[in-house]
CSV table of C-alpha atoms in Angstrom, one decimal:
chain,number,residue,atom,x,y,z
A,17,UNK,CA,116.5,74.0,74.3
A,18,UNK,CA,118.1,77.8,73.8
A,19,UNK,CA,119.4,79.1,77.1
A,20,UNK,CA,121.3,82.9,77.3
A,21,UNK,CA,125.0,82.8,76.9
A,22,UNK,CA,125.2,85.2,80.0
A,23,UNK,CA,124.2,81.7,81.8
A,24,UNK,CA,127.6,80.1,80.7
A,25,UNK,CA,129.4,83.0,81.9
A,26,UNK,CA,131.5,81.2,84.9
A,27,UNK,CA,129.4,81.5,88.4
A,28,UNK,CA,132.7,80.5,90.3
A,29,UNK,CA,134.7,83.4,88.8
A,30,UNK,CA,131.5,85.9,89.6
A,31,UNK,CA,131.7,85.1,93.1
A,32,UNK,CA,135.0,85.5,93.6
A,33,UNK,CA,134.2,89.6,92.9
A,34,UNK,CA,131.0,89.6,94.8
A,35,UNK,CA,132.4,87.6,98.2
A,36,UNK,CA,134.7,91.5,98.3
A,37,UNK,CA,133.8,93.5,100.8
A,38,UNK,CA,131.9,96.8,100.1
A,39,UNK,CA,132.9,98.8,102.5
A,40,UNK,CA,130.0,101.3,104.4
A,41,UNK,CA,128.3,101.4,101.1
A,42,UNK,CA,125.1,100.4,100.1
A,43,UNK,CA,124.2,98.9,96.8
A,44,UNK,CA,120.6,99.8,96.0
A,45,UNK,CA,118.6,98.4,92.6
A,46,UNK,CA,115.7,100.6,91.6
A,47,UNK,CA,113.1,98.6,90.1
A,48,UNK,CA,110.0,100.2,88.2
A,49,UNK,CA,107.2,98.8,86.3
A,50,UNK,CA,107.7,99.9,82.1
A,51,UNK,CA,105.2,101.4,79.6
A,52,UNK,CA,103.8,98.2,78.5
A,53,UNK,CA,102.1,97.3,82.2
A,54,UNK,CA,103.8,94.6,82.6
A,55,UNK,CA,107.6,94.5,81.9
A,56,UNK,CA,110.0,95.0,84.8
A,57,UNK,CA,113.5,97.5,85.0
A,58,UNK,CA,116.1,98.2,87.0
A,59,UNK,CA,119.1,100.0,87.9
A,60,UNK,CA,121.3,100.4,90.9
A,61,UNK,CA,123.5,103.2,93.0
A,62,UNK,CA,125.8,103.6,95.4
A,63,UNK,CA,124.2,104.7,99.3
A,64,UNK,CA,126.8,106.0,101.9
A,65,UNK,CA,125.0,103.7,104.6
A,66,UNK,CA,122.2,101.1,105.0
A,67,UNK,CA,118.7,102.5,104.8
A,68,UNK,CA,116.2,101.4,107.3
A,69,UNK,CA,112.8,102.5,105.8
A,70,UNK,CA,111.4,104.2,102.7
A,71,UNK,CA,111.9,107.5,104.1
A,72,UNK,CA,115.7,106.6,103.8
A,73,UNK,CA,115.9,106.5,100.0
A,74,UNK,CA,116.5,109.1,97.6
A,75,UNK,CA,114.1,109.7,94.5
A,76,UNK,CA,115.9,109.0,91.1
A,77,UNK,CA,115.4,109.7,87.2
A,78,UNK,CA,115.5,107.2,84.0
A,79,UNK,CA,115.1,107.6,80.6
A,80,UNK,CA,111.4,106.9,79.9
A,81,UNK,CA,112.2,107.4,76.1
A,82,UNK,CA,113.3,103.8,76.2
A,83,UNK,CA,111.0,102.2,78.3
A,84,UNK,CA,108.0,103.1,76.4
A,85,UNK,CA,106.8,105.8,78.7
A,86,UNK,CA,107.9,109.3,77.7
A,87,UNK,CA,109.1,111.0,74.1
A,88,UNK,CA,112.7,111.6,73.6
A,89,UNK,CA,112.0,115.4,74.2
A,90,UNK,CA,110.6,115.2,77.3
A,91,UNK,CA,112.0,112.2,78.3
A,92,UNK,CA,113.2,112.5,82.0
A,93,UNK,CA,110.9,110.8,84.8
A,94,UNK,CA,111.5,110.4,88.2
A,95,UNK,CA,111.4,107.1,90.6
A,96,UNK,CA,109.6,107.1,93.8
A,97,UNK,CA,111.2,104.4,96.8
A,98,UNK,CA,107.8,102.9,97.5
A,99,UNK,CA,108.9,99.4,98.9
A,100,UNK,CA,112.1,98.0,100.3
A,101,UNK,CA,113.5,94.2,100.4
A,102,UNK,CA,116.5,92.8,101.0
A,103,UNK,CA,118.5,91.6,98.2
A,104,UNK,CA,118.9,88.2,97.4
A,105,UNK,CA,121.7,88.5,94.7
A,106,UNK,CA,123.9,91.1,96.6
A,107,UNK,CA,122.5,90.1,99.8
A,108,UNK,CA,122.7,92.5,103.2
A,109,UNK,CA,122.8,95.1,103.4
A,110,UNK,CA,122.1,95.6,100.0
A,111,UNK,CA,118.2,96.7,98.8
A,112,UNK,CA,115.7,95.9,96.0
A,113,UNK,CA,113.5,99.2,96.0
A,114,UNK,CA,110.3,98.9,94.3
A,115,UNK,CA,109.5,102.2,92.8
A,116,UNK,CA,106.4,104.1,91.5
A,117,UNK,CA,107.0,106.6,88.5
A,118,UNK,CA,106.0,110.2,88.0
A,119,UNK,CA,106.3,112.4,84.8
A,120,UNK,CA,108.1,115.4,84.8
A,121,UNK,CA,105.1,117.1,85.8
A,122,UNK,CA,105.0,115.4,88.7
A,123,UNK,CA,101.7,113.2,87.5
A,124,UNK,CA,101.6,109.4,87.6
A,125,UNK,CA,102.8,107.5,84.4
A,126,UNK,CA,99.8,105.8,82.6
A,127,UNK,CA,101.3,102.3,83.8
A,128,UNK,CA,101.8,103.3,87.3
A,129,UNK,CA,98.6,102.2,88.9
A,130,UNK,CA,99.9,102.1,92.7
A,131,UNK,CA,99.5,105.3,93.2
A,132,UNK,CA,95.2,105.1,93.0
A,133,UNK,CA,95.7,101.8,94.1
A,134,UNK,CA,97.0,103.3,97.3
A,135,UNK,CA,94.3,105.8,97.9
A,136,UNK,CA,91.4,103.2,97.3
A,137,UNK,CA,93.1,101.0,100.2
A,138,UNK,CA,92.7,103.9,102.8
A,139,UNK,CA,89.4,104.1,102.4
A,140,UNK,CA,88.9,100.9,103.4
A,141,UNK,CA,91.7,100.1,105.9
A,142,UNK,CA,88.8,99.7,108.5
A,143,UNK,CA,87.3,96.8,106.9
A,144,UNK,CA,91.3,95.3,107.0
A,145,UNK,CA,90.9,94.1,103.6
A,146,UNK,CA,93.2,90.7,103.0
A,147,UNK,CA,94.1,89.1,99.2
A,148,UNK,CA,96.0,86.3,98.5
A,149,UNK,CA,97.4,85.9,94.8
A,150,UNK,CA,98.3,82.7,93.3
A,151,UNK,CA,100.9,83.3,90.0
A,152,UNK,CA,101.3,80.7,87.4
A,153,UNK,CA,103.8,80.5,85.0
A,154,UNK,CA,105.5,79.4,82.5
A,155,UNK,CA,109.3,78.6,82.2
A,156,UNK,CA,110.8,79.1,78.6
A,157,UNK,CA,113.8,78.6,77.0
A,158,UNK,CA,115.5,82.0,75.4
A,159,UNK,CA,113.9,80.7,71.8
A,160,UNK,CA,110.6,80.4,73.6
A,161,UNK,CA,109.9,76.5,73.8
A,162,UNK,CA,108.8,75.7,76.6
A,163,UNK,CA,111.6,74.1,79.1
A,164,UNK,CA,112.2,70.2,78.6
A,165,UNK,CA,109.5,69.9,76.3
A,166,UNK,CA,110.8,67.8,72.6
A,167,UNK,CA,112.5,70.2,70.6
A,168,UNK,CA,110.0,68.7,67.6
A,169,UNK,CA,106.8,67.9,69.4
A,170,UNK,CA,104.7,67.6,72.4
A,171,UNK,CA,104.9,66.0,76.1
A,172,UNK,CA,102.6,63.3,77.1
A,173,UNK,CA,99.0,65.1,77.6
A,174,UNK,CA,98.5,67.0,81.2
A,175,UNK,CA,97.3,64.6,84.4
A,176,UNK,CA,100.2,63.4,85.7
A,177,UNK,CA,102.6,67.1,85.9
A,178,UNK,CA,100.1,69.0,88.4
A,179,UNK,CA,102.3,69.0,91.9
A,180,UNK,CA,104.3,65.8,90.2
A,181,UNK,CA,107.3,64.6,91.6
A,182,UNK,CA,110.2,63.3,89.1
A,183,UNK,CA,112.4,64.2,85.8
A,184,UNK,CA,109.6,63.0,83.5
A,185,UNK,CA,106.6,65.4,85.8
A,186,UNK,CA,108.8,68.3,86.9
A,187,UNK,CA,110.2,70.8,84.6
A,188,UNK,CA,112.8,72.9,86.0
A,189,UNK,CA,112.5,72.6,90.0
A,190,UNK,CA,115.6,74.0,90.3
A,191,UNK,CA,114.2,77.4,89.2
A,192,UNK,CA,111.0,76.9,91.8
A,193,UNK,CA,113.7,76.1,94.7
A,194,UNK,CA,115.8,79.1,93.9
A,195,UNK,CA,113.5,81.6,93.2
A,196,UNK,CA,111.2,80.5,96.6
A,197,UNK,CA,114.6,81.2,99.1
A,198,UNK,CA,115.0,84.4,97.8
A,199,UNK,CA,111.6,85.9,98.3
A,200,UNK,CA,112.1,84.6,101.8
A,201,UNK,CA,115.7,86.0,102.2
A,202,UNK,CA,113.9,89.3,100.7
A,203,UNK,CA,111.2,89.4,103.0
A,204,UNK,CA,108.9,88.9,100.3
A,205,UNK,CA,105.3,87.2,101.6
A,206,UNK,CA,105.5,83.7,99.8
A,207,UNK,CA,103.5,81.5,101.1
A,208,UNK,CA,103.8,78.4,98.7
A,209,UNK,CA,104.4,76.9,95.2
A,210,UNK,CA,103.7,74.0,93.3
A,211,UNK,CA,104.1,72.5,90.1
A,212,UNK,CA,100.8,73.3,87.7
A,213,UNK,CA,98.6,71.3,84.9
A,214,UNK,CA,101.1,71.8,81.9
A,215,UNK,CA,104.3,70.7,82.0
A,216,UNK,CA,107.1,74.0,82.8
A,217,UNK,CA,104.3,75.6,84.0
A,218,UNK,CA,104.3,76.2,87.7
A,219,UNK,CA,102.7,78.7,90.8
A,220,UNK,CA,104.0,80.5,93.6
A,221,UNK,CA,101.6,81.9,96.0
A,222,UNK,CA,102.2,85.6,97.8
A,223,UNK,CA,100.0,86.2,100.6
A,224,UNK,CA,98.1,86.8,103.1
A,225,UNK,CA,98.7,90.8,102.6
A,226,UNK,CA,97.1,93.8,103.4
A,227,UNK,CA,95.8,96.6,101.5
A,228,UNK,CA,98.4,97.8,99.1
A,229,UNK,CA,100.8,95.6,100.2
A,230,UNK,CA,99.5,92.8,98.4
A,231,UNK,CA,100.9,94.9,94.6
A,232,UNK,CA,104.0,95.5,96.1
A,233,UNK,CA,105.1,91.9,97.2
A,234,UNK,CA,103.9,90.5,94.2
A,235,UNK,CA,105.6,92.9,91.8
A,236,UNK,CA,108.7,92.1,93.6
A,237,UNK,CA,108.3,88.1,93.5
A,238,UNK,CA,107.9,88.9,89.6
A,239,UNK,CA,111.3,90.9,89.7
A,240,UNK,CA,113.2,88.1,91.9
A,241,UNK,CA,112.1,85.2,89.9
A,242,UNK,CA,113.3,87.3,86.5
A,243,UNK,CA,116.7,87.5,88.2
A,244,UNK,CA,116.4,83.7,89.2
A,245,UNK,CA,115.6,82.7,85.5
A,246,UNK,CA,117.8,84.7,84.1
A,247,UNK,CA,121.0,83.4,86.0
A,248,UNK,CA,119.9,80.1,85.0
A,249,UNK,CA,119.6,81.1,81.3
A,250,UNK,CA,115.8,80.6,80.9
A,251,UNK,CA,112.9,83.0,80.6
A,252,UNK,CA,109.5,83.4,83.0
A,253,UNK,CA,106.7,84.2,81.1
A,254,UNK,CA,103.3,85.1,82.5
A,255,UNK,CA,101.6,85.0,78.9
A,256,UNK,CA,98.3,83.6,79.7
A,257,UNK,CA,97.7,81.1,77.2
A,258,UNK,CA,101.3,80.3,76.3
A,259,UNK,CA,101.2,77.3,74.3
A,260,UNK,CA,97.7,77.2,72.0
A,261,UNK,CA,95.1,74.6,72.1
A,262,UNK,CA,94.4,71.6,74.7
A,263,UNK,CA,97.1,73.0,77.3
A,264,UNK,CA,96.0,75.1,80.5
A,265,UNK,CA,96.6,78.6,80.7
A,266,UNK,CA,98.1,80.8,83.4
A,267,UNK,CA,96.3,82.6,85.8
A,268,UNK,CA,96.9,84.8,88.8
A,269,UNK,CA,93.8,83.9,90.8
A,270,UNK,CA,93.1,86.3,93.3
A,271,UNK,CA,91.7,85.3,97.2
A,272,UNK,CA,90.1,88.2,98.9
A,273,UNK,CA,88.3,89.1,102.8
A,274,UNK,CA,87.4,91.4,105.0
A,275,UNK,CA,87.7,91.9,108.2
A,276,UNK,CA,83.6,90.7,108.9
A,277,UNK,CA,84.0,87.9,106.0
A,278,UNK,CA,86.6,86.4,108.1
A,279,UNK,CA,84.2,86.3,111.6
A,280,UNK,CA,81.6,84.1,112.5
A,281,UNK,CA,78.5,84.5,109.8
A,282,UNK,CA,81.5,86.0,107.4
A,283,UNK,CA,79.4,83.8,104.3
A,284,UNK,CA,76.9,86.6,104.0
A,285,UNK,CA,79.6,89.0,103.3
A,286,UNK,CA,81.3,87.0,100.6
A,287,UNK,CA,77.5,85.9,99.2
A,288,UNK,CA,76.8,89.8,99.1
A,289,UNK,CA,80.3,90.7,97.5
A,290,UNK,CA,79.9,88.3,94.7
A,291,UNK,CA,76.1,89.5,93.8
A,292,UNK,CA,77.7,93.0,93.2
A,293,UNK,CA,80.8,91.4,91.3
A,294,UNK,CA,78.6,89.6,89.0
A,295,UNK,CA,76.4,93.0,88.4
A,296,UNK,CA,79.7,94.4,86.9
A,297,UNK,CA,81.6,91.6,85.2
A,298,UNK,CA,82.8,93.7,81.8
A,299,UNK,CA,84.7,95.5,84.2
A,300,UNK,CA,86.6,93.7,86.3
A,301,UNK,CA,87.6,92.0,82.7
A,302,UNK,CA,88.6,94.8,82.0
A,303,UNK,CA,91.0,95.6,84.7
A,304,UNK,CA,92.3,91.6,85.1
A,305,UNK,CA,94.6,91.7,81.9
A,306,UNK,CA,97.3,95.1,80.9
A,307,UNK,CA,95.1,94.9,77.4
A,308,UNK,CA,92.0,95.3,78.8
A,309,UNK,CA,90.7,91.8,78.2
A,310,UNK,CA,92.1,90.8,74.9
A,311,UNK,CA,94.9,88.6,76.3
A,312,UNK,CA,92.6,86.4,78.8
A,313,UNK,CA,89.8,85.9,75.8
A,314,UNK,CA,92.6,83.6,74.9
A,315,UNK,CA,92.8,82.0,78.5
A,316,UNK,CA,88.8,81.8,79.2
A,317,UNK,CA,86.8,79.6,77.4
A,318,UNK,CA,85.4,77.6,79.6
A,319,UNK,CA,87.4,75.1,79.5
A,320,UNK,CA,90.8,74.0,80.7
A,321,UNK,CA,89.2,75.1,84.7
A,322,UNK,CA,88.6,78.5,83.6
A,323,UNK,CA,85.1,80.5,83.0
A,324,UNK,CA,84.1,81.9,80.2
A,325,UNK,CA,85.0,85.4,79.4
A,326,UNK,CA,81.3,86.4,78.3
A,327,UNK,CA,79.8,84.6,81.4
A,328,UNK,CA,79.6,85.4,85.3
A,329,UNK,CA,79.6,82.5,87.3
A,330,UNK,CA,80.3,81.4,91.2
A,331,UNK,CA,80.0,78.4,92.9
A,332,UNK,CA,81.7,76.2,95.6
A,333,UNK,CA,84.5,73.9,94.9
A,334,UNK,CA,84.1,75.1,91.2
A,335,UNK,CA,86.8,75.6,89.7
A,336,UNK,CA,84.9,76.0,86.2
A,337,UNK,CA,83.4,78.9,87.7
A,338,UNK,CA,84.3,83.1,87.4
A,339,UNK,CA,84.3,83.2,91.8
A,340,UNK,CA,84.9,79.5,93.7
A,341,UNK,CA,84.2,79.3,97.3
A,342,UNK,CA,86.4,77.4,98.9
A,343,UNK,CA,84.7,74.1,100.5
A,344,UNK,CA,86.0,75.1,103.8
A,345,UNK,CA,84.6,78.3,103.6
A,346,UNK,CA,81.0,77.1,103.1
A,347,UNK,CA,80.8,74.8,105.2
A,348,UNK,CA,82.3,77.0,108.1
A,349,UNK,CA,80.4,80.0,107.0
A,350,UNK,CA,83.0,82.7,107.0
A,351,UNK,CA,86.3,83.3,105.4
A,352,UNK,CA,87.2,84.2,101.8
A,353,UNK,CA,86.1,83.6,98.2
A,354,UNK,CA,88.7,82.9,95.2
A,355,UNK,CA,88.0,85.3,92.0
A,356,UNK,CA,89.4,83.5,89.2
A,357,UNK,CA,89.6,85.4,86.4
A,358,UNK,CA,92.6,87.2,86.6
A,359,UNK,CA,95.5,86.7,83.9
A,360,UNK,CA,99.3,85.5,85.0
A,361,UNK,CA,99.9,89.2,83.3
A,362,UNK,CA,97.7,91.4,85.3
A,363,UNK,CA,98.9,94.3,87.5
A,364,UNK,CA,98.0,93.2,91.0
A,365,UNK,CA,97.4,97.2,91.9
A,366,UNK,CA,94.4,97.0,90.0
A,367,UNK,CA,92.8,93.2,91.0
A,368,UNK,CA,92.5,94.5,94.4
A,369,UNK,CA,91.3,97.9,93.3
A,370,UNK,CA,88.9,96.4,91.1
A,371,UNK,CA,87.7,94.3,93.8
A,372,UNK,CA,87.9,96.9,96.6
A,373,UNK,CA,86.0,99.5,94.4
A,374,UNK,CA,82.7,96.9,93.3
A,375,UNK,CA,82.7,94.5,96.4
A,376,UNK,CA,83.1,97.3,99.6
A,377,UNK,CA,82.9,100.9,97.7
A,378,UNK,CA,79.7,99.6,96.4
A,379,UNK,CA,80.6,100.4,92.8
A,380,UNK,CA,78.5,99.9,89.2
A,381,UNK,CA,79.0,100.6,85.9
A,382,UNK,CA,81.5,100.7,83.7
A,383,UNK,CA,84.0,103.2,84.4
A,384,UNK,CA,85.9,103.5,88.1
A,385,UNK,CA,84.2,106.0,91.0
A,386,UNK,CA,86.2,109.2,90.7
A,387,UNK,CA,86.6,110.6,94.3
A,388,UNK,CA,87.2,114.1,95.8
A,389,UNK,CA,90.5,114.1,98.0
């Protein structure tokens, strides 16, 4: 399998430089989301001391000629601090700053949906709206076969990698382990992983997290566990159908509540959420992949425990269906339901808008609700 040659660049030798000390300073990586919607970049400076909230950071400027976002005459656009972690890599007191991006006229970029995503999540803070997203993936080699599979064929057929334990079931724990203490070092809400259907494939989940919070942690689990795979010399790809034909695709399944969902008699809540999110299926399809759909018509067919992309469906325990309910959840009659249509691609800002703007703004049609200010 193809790893990077960066990854046989001596770690030893690296660490000799970054065990120096740094003085006062403060090593800060900017990290932005590019024109396509779902690539990641980055670059760092130099603070005189260690800040302690957003408020603390500086705005900055890139080149959005080569990150697909501006023309070459025109090209300048500015980074906006938006959320701070600490870094894994450099460690304390070092920062990852999660950033939105502006034109130079001061407008949001087309790929930076935080910005509405924000607005729609005041309107509802009352309601104390909750997700939980669940990221599968697929780890790669730099030549894009998938890691440990034959170089000239297939692994046995999937049953026996789902949460599997051993070198013939688990493809690349290492990466899992790794990547799962630095969002924790970070501060980054992980809340668990496991190993998925197909072999290389595997899941973190970020969560519970409030409002707009919910984009932000998982953008920067996306970032961390490209720096992870990257030091190791292999690739994370959130393709949703990765490897064609009788293997399972990679989702991003998306748990959502309310405030009343999560209280005694909750069930009527999630029952009347779902009867509006089935009145407007097209456009949460829509909004669930960066191409507008194209990329999960690959992922749902109906089979391999996914819906079909023409079809609305919801039942408990069904995994075959567009919404499960959790067991639990029915039978207790309150809590949350699972919407499982989203792609392993998808910008998280707008899942929960999406699902914010049908299940508690009430919603319909095709096109978003524009609101006055």
């Amino acid at each position: 399998m193809a790893t990077s040659e960066s990854a046989s660049l001596s770690k030893t030798v690296k660490q000799q430089f970054m065990d120096l000390p740094q003085g006062e300073k403060v090593q800060a990586m900017y990290i932005w989301i590019d024109g396509t919607g779902e690539g990641l970049r980055c670059k760092t400076r130099t603070l005189d001391s260690e800040p302690k909230t957003i408020d603390d950071l500086p705005e900055w400027n890139f080149d959005g000629s080569s990150t697909y976002q501006s023309e070459g005459s025109n090209s300048d656009m500015y980074l906006i601090p938006a959320a701070m972690f600490r870094d894994p890599f450099r460690k304390d007191p070092n920062k990852l700053v999660l950033c939105e991006v502006l034109k130079y006229n001061r407008k949001p970029t087309e790929t930076n949906l935080r910005l509405m995503c924000k607005k729609i999540m005041e309107m509802v803070e009352n309601q104390v709206p909750w997700f939980g997203m669940e990221q599968e993936y697929t780890i790669l080699g730099t030549d894009g076969h998938p890691f440990g599979w034959p170089s000239n064929g297939f692994p046995g057929p999937q049953g026996p990698y789902y949460c599997g334990v051993g070198a013939d079931k688990a493809y690349g724990r290492d990466v899992v382990e790794a990547h799962y203490r630095a969002c924790l070092y970070a501060g980054v809400m992980i809340c668990g992983t496991n190993a998925e259907v197909m072999p290389a494939q595997w899941e973190f989940q970020v969560g519970p997290c409030e409002g707009i919070n919910m984009g932000d942690h998982l953008w920067a689990a996306r970032f961390i566990l490209h720096r992870v795979c990257e030091d190791f010399g292999v690739v994370a790809s959130f393709d949703p159908k990765p490897i064609p034909g009788n293997w399972n695709g990679a989702g991003c399944h998306t748990n959502f509540s309310t405030k009343e969902m999560r209280e005694d008699g909750g069930l009527r809540g999630i029952e009347d959420s779902i009867e509006k999110l089935g009145r407007r299926h097209r456009y949460h399809i829509r909004a669930y992949d960066p191409k507008g759909g194209l990329d999960n018509a690959r992922r749902l067919t109906g089979h391999h425990e996914t819906s079909n992309i023409h079809e609305f469906s919801a039942g408990v325990a069904n995994r075959g269906a567009s919404i499960r309910i959790p067991r639990s959840v029915g039978q207790d009659k309150k809590g949350y339901f699972e919407d499982r249509r989203p792609s392993a691609n998808c910008d998280p800002y707008a899942v929960t808008e999406a699902l914010i703007r049908t299940c508690l703004l009430s919603e319909e049609g095709e096109e978003p609700k524009e609101y006055s200010k």
